């Protein structure tokens, strides 16, 4: 740990973590950043990013070593996602799905047959995974979902229409949240893993979006898709909401990953603005000489560093095999989303007219992080959770709350 005159930084990175950060930055600078504008302009899947991440063996870092992965946790996932997000959020989100999406859920909550079948793909990057929770009538109010299993011999048939499935048009498998027989409300909600080549699965379309244009959000239809008992990730029973709570809690991995991408993207925008301010002359001074603009940089840094600290606390509290705690996760996600919005917006302002131009990267970053403020649970839903917990007397873990 790095020594500090007044103590020790509890979040200082180990040598291995620093090496991982450097590797991620090298790949991001070499393979992600140069193509980021291209994926955005052409709205094409960032295949070259995927290939580079796969070649660097970064896609499987959180998959268990037994299946060929790196066996790392939320701290390392956040480090890599921050570095990738700094270069291109459309590409980073692919790694997010691999680190904090279905593979992690299979590892923690699944059965051995499912692990043997799918985790080697996750470890090597042989296949992308996606997650189907949202429906057109059930986004924040996920308890209104209609996706349903009906009994079929030893297994089930799945009928569902999932909306906004990131990477659903390219993925090998989808983790689908659905109702088990006789489910009502949150009781009886569980999840199954679906091979997307199975009969009855189709991609009904992809959304045309403001940002994150390299990675599409798909609408996936599941018509009478056969589900074997070993495809069940979490069983739902009609008399209990426990499975639903388990699934919701597991989303904390994804929320921390979302926060990490926002912090990385905002870091990239801040660095770009600082570089521009040093070069851009207005009369005989540079922009960096104006105190009013220095204050903007100070405000951007204050928000960014605050969010970074909240994220570090959340992922450190997860421990090597655990899940980031809910309140700390909600604080980190909301803070990182809002910091990224603020920082990217101010970066555009600091570049003046060029900030508004698609020839410069900051407007793209702003459009990209805007989607992250909605995905993985909106800012408002995080604040609902924070507000009710704090009003109910709950404090975040650790000593930071006085
Ligand atoms: C880039 C991106 C990627 C996504 N990827 C996935 C994915 O891979 N898989 C998946 O399943 N889904 C995904 N989603 C969907 C996402 O989870 C939902 O869009 C989100 O949960 C909000 O649901 P909604 O769009 O139906 O909005 P609504 O729930 O209709 O909400 C509309 C607005 O009302 C607010 N609101 C709703 N309820 C409350 C409340 N009780 N209190 C206060 N405010 C409230 C919301 O915060 C929002 O501002 C993605 C979305 C985006 C933008």
XYZ file of C-alpha atoms and ligand atoms in Angstrom:
455
model
C 0.000 0.000 0.000
C 1.169 3.493 -0.799
C 2.416 5.282 2.307
C 0.972 8.700 3.013
C 2.380 11.158 5.559
C -0.863 10.928 7.554
C -1.647 7.280 7.050
C -2.273 4.702 4.404
C -4.586 4.800 1.412
C -7.015 1.920 2.063
C -7.810 1.698 -1.648
C -4.226 1.677 -2.929
C -3.820 -0.857 -5.719
C -1.588 -3.897 -5.356
C 1.221 -4.492 -7.845
C -0.987 -7.003 -9.680
C -3.857 -4.540 -9.865
C -1.564 -1.825 -11.196
C -0.288 -4.228 -13.853
C -3.862 -5.098 -14.812
C -4.738 -1.402 -15.091
C -1.720 -0.835 -17.322
C -2.653 -3.771 -19.550
C -6.228 -2.502 -19.874
C -4.995 1.014 -20.651
C -2.591 -0.257 -23.301
C -5.319 -2.264 -25.036
C -7.764 0.639 -24.741
C -5.312 3.178 -26.170
C -4.132 0.891 -28.962
C -7.337 -0.847 -30.032
C -10.399 0.908 -28.585
C -9.768 4.659 -28.741
C -8.747 4.842 -32.427
C -12.005 3.195 -33.566
C -14.452 4.678 -31.075
C -15.700 7.348 -33.445
C -16.054 4.815 -36.254
C -18.312 2.488 -34.212
C -20.393 5.467 -33.180
C -20.749 6.980 -36.650
C -21.448 3.695 -38.420
C -23.427 2.094 -35.578
C -21.507 -1.131 -36.051
C -20.583 -3.722 -33.465
C -17.025 -3.076 -32.180
C -15.669 -6.435 -33.306
C -12.046 -5.219 -33.342
C -12.437 -4.163 -29.688
C -13.836 -7.557 -28.780
C -10.971 -9.302 -30.604
C -8.346 -7.146 -28.883
C -9.858 -7.717 -25.428
C -10.059 -11.424 -26.119
C -6.476 -11.606 -27.338
C -5.292 -9.795 -24.203
C -7.246 -12.357 -22.124
C -9.172 -9.575 -20.458
C -12.705 -10.851 -21.106
C -12.456 -13.741 -18.635
C -10.779 -12.011 -15.705
C -13.697 -12.543 -13.315
C -14.518 -16.090 -14.438
C -13.433 -18.810 -12.035
C -9.950 -20.231 -12.640
C -11.436 -23.758 -12.787
C -13.000 -22.793 -16.118
C -9.921 -21.024 -17.466
C -10.647 -17.529 -16.201
C -8.678 -15.160 -14.014
C -10.695 -15.650 -10.809
C -10.635 -11.948 -9.982
C -13.334 -9.860 -8.275
C -15.178 -6.568 -8.359
C -12.128 -4.402 -7.665
C -10.322 -5.691 -10.733
C -13.486 -5.566 -12.842
C -13.876 -1.899 -11.900
C -10.238 -1.153 -12.729
C -10.517 -2.629 -16.221
C -13.941 -1.105 -16.940
C -12.668 2.307 -15.908
C -9.753 2.060 -18.327
C -11.905 0.768 -21.193
C -14.606 3.365 -20.506
C -11.967 6.089 -20.683
C -11.409 5.103 -24.336
C -14.797 3.872 -25.586
C -17.922 3.065 -23.599
C -19.526 1.118 -26.479
C -16.633 -1.340 -26.288
C -16.351 -1.298 -22.492
C -19.947 -2.417 -22.135
C -19.043 -5.738 -23.779
C -16.527 -6.393 -21.012
C -19.154 -5.284 -18.483
C -21.501 -8.038 -19.720
C -18.720 -10.592 -19.363
C -17.507 -9.438 -15.928
C -20.729 -8.526 -14.179
C -23.487 -10.078 -16.279
C -24.591 -13.692 -16.757
C -21.181 -15.403 -16.337
C -20.835 -14.024 -12.804
C -24.431 -15.039 -12.022
C -23.828 -18.555 -13.388
C -20.703 -18.810 -11.265
C -22.358 -17.653 -8.047
C -25.920 -18.936 -8.434
C -25.920 -21.616 -11.146
C -25.548 -25.413 -11.190
C -22.513 -27.425 -12.282
C -23.978 -28.481 -15.632
C -24.610 -24.858 -16.498
C -21.134 -23.834 -15.321
C -19.437 -26.588 -17.345
C -21.352 -25.606 -20.444
C -21.055 -21.836 -20.377
C -18.144 -20.665 -18.244
C -15.384 -21.875 -20.600
C -16.949 -19.608 -23.255
C -16.875 -16.718 -20.825
C -13.289 -17.392 -19.776
C -11.956 -17.392 -23.340
C -14.289 -14.816 -24.825
C -15.662 -17.401 -27.256
C -19.163 -16.039 -26.727
C -20.918 -12.896 -25.545
C -23.632 -13.066 -22.859
C -26.625 -10.805 -22.424
C -29.272 -10.227 -19.797
C -33.031 -9.961 -20.358
C -34.842 -8.345 -17.444
C -36.677 -5.318 -18.867
C -39.907 -5.536 -20.813
C -41.814 -2.761 -22.552
C -44.315 -2.617 -19.640
C -41.812 -3.489 -16.897
C -38.599 -1.479 -16.616
C -38.077 0.089 -13.202
C -41.213 -1.758 -12.079
C -39.655 -5.097 -12.896
C -42.162 -6.856 -10.637
C -44.721 -6.310 -13.415
C -42.836 -8.564 -15.819
C -44.874 -10.955 -17.950
C -42.180 -13.440 -19.019
C -43.467 -16.799 -17.894
C -42.549 -20.466 -17.702
C -45.192 -23.163 -18.120
C -44.564 -26.774 -17.100
C -43.555 -29.132 -19.916
C -42.635 -32.649 -18.749
C -39.486 -32.488 -16.678
C -38.837 -28.896 -17.764
C -40.656 -25.795 -18.948
C -41.610 -23.692 -21.943
C -40.579 -20.021 -21.865
C -42.710 -17.286 -23.388
C -41.224 -13.826 -23.062
C -40.539 -10.578 -24.871
C -37.505 -8.804 -23.476
C -36.699 -5.223 -24.347
C -33.413 -3.315 -24.340
C -31.167 -6.374 -24.124
C -27.629 -5.031 -24.546
C -25.754 -7.157 -27.074
C -28.780 -9.428 -27.526
C -28.329 -9.475 -31.304
C -24.787 -10.905 -30.984
C -24.823 -12.959 -27.795
C -24.547 -16.721 -27.435
C -26.798 -16.913 -24.376
C -29.229 -14.754 -22.454
C -30.058 -14.766 -18.777
C -33.826 -14.276 -18.704
C -35.723 -13.235 -15.575
C -39.166 -14.837 -15.623
C -42.125 -16.074 -13.641
C -42.308 -19.686 -12.565
C -45.763 -21.337 -12.526
C -48.318 -19.584 -10.230
C -46.012 -16.602 -9.688
C -47.654 -13.317 -8.651
C -45.894 -10.004 -7.934
C -42.313 -10.609 -6.843
C -43.166 -14.088 -5.578
C -42.127 -16.853 -7.920
C -39.773 -14.760 -10.063
C -36.599 -16.644 -10.957
C -34.216 -16.821 -13.903
C -33.196 -19.205 -16.671
C -30.320 -19.290 -19.100
C -31.300 -19.542 -22.762
C -29.106 -20.620 -25.659
C -29.942 -17.966 -28.255
C -29.701 -20.493 -31.107
C -32.548 -22.517 -29.551
C -35.777 -22.967 -31.561
C -38.292 -20.243 -30.705
C -35.751 -17.476 -30.021
C -35.704 -14.486 -32.351
C -34.318 -10.985 -32.398
C -37.246 -8.708 -33.214
C -35.092 -5.637 -33.724
C -32.593 -3.253 -32.227
C -33.135 0.254 -30.849
C -31.886 3.330 -32.709
C -30.180 5.357 -29.990
C -28.571 8.630 -29.003
C -25.362 7.018 -27.713
C -23.641 3.693 -27.127
C -24.220 3.268 -30.826
C -21.591 0.563 -31.307
C -23.417 -1.858 -29.056
C -27.075 -2.372 -29.819
C -29.915 -2.943 -27.409
C -32.072 -5.714 -28.832
C -35.667 -6.848 -28.474
C -35.660 -10.605 -27.985
C -38.723 -12.802 -28.420
C -38.960 -16.231 -26.777
C -41.820 -18.307 -28.195
C -42.372 -21.615 -26.425
C -38.643 -22.095 -25.910
C -37.820 -25.403 -24.227
C -36.112 -24.971 -20.839
C -34.446 -28.000 -19.239
C -34.141 -28.172 -15.435
C -30.387 -27.574 -15.730
C -31.100 -24.308 -17.599
C -32.663 -22.884 -14.442
C -30.299 -20.445 -12.761
C -32.568 -19.506 -9.857
C -35.838 -21.363 -9.175
C -38.895 -19.300 -8.320
C -41.522 -20.608 -5.919
C -44.988 -19.012 -5.724
C -44.903 -18.562 -1.951
C -41.617 -16.652 -1.737
C -39.839 -13.536 -3.027
C -36.438 -14.833 -1.944
C -35.287 -15.713 -5.470
C -36.268 -12.270 -6.724
C -34.294 -10.692 -3.878
C -31.281 -12.848 -4.722
C -31.407 -11.734 -8.347
C -31.839 -8.053 -7.439
C -28.892 -8.244 -5.022
C -26.700 -9.779 -7.703
C -27.302 -6.758 -9.963
C -24.994 -4.853 -7.595
C -22.048 -6.244 -9.569
C -23.476 -4.672 -12.712
C -24.231 -1.385 -10.952
C -20.619 -1.103 -9.805
C -19.418 -1.900 -13.322
C -21.742 0.782 -14.670
C -20.260 3.269 -12.188
C -16.728 2.280 -13.208
C -17.458 2.917 -16.889
C -18.933 6.323 -16.020
C -15.864 7.243 -13.992
C -13.557 6.139 -16.797
C -15.540 8.007 -19.447
C -15.596 11.169 -17.323
C -11.873 10.816 -16.654
C -11.244 10.663 -20.400
C -13.401 13.756 -21.011
C -11.669 15.654 -18.204
C -8.213 14.805 -19.560
C -9.258 15.833 -23.059
C -10.592 19.164 -21.806
C -7.402 19.837 -19.823
C -5.243 19.135 -22.894
C -7.409 21.396 -25.025
C -7.326 24.236 -22.499
C -3.534 24.202 -22.476
C -3.365 24.472 -26.277
C -6.232 26.772 -27.092
C -5.166 30.421 -27.224
C -7.666 33.219 -26.749
C -5.736 36.371 -27.598
C -2.395 36.046 -25.854
C -3.570 33.652 -23.135
C -4.584 30.014 -23.104
C -7.922 28.837 -21.752
C -6.032 27.220 -18.887
C -5.003 30.699 -17.703
C -8.571 31.796 -16.929
C -9.491 31.308 -13.293
C -13.179 30.912 -14.110
C -12.294 27.903 -16.245
C -9.846 26.532 -13.656
C -12.810 26.448 -11.274
C -14.689 24.335 -13.785
C -11.816 21.854 -13.740
C -11.871 21.924 -9.937
C -15.631 21.229 -9.841
C -15.285 18.421 -12.374
C -12.497 16.857 -10.322
C -14.396 17.160 -7.037
C -17.413 15.293 -8.475
C -15.293 12.687 -10.195
C -13.071 11.925 -7.211
C -16.081 11.771 -4.875
C -17.760 9.195 -7.105
C -14.510 7.251 -7.460
C -14.143 6.987 -3.692
C -17.721 5.774 -3.305
C -17.137 3.116 -5.937
C -13.886 2.013 -4.338
C -15.648 1.565 -1.023
C -18.451 -0.475 -2.622
C -16.146 -2.855 -4.487
C -13.741 -3.258 -1.566
C -16.662 -4.184 0.677
C -17.625 -6.952 -1.769
C -14.514 -8.932 -0.839
C -13.003 -11.545 -3.160
C -16.177 -13.680 -3.630
C -18.989 -11.516 -2.327
C -21.427 -9.044 -3.795
C -21.081 -5.267 -3.313
C -23.482 -4.157 -0.544
C -26.706 -2.494 -1.731
C -26.567 0.922 -0.099
C -22.910 1.558 -0.933
C -23.586 0.344 -4.478
C -26.577 2.653 -4.937
C -24.546 5.602 -3.624
C -21.679 4.790 -6.001
C -23.898 4.266 -9.043
C -25.930 7.447 -8.566
C -22.824 9.520 -7.798
C -20.883 8.166 -10.790
C -23.811 8.702 -13.173
C -24.278 12.290 -12.009
C -20.544 13.018 -11.962
C -20.197 11.726 -15.523
C -23.133 13.834 -16.716
C -21.650 16.935 -15.099
C -18.047 16.337 -16.195
C -18.886 15.471 -19.801
C -21.261 18.422 -20.103
C -18.600 20.811 -18.771
C -15.988 19.276 -21.074
C -18.204 20.165 -24.046
C -18.509 23.711 -22.707
C -14.743 24.058 -22.248
C -14.143 23.117 -25.878
C -16.586 25.780 -27.056
C -17.932 25.160 -30.568
C -15.557 22.232 -31.070
C -17.080 20.560 -28.023
C -20.359 20.424 -29.906
C -18.711 18.962 -33.009
C -18.734 15.240 -33.756
C -15.115 15.610 -34.879
C -14.131 15.906 -31.213
C -14.747 13.060 -28.760
C -16.413 14.765 -25.807
C -19.915 14.984 -27.291
C -19.823 11.234 -28.016
C -18.794 10.476 -24.450
C -21.671 12.621 -23.182
C -24.148 10.711 -25.361
C -22.691 7.371 -24.252
C -22.804 7.953 -20.505
C -26.358 9.246 -20.805
C -27.463 5.661 -21.445
C -25.557 4.448 -18.381
C -27.661 6.808 -16.236
C -30.707 4.731 -17.246
C -29.327 1.183 -17.546
C -28.690 -1.068 -14.511
C -31.353 0.815 -12.515
C -31.972 4.514 -13.125
C -30.547 7.285 -10.952
C -34.048 7.858 -9.536
C -34.419 4.233 -8.489
C -31.008 4.365 -6.769
C -32.153 7.492 -4.927
C -35.426 5.820 -3.890
C -33.353 3.091 -2.288
C -30.894 5.499 -0.684
C -33.646 7.767 0.615
C -35.770 5.037 2.185
C -32.727 3.401 3.761
C -31.345 6.599 5.219
C -34.779 7.690 6.467
C -35.112 4.254 8.024
C -31.867 4.752 9.906
C -29.589 2.560 7.784
C -26.009 3.756 7.463
C -23.468 2.719 4.878
C -20.907 0.228 6.178
C -17.538 1.423 7.377
C -16.604 4.495 9.349
C -17.383 7.119 6.771
C -20.850 8.030 8.066
C -21.079 10.383 11.061
C -28.090 1.774 -22.500
C -29.083 0.873 -21.856
C -28.792 -0.459 -21.705
C -29.723 -1.327 -21.128
N -29.424 -2.655 -21.053
C -30.338 -3.511 -20.557
C -30.082 -4.904 -20.557
O -29.018 -5.369 -21.002
N -31.037 -5.726 -20.072
C -32.228 -5.258 -19.593
O -33.021 -6.058 -19.129
N -32.500 -3.940 -19.592
C -31.598 -3.059 -20.072
N -31.872 -1.717 -20.133
C -33.194 -1.252 -19.700
C -33.135 -0.502 -18.398
O -32.871 -1.371 -17.341
C -34.461 0.247 -18.247
O -34.552 1.177 -19.289
C -34.550 0.927 -16.890
O -34.662 -0.013 -15.867
C -35.739 1.886 -16.817
O -36.909 1.264 -17.246
P -37.830 1.970 -18.332
O -37.002 2.330 -19.495
O -39.018 1.112 -18.557
O -38.278 3.334 -17.664
P -39.459 3.523 -16.609
O -39.372 2.494 -15.570
O -40.732 3.670 -17.341
O -39.054 4.919 -15.962
C -39.246 6.165 -16.633
C -38.698 7.267 -15.730
O -39.428 7.270 -14.496
C -38.548 7.081 -13.399
N -39.219 6.241 -12.420
C -39.812 5.040 -12.615
N -40.280 4.556 -11.462
C -39.966 5.468 -10.506
C -40.195 5.546 -9.105
N -40.808 4.562 -8.449
N -39.725 6.625 -8.446
C -39.083 7.621 -9.104
N -38.851 7.596 -10.431
C -39.285 6.526 -11.116
C -37.322 6.403 -13.979
O -36.172 6.659 -13.188
C -37.241 7.073 -15.345
O -36.615 8.327 -15.206
C -30.964 -0.828 -20.684
C -31.245 0.519 -20.830
C -30.340 1.368 -21.411
C -30.680 2.814 -21.594
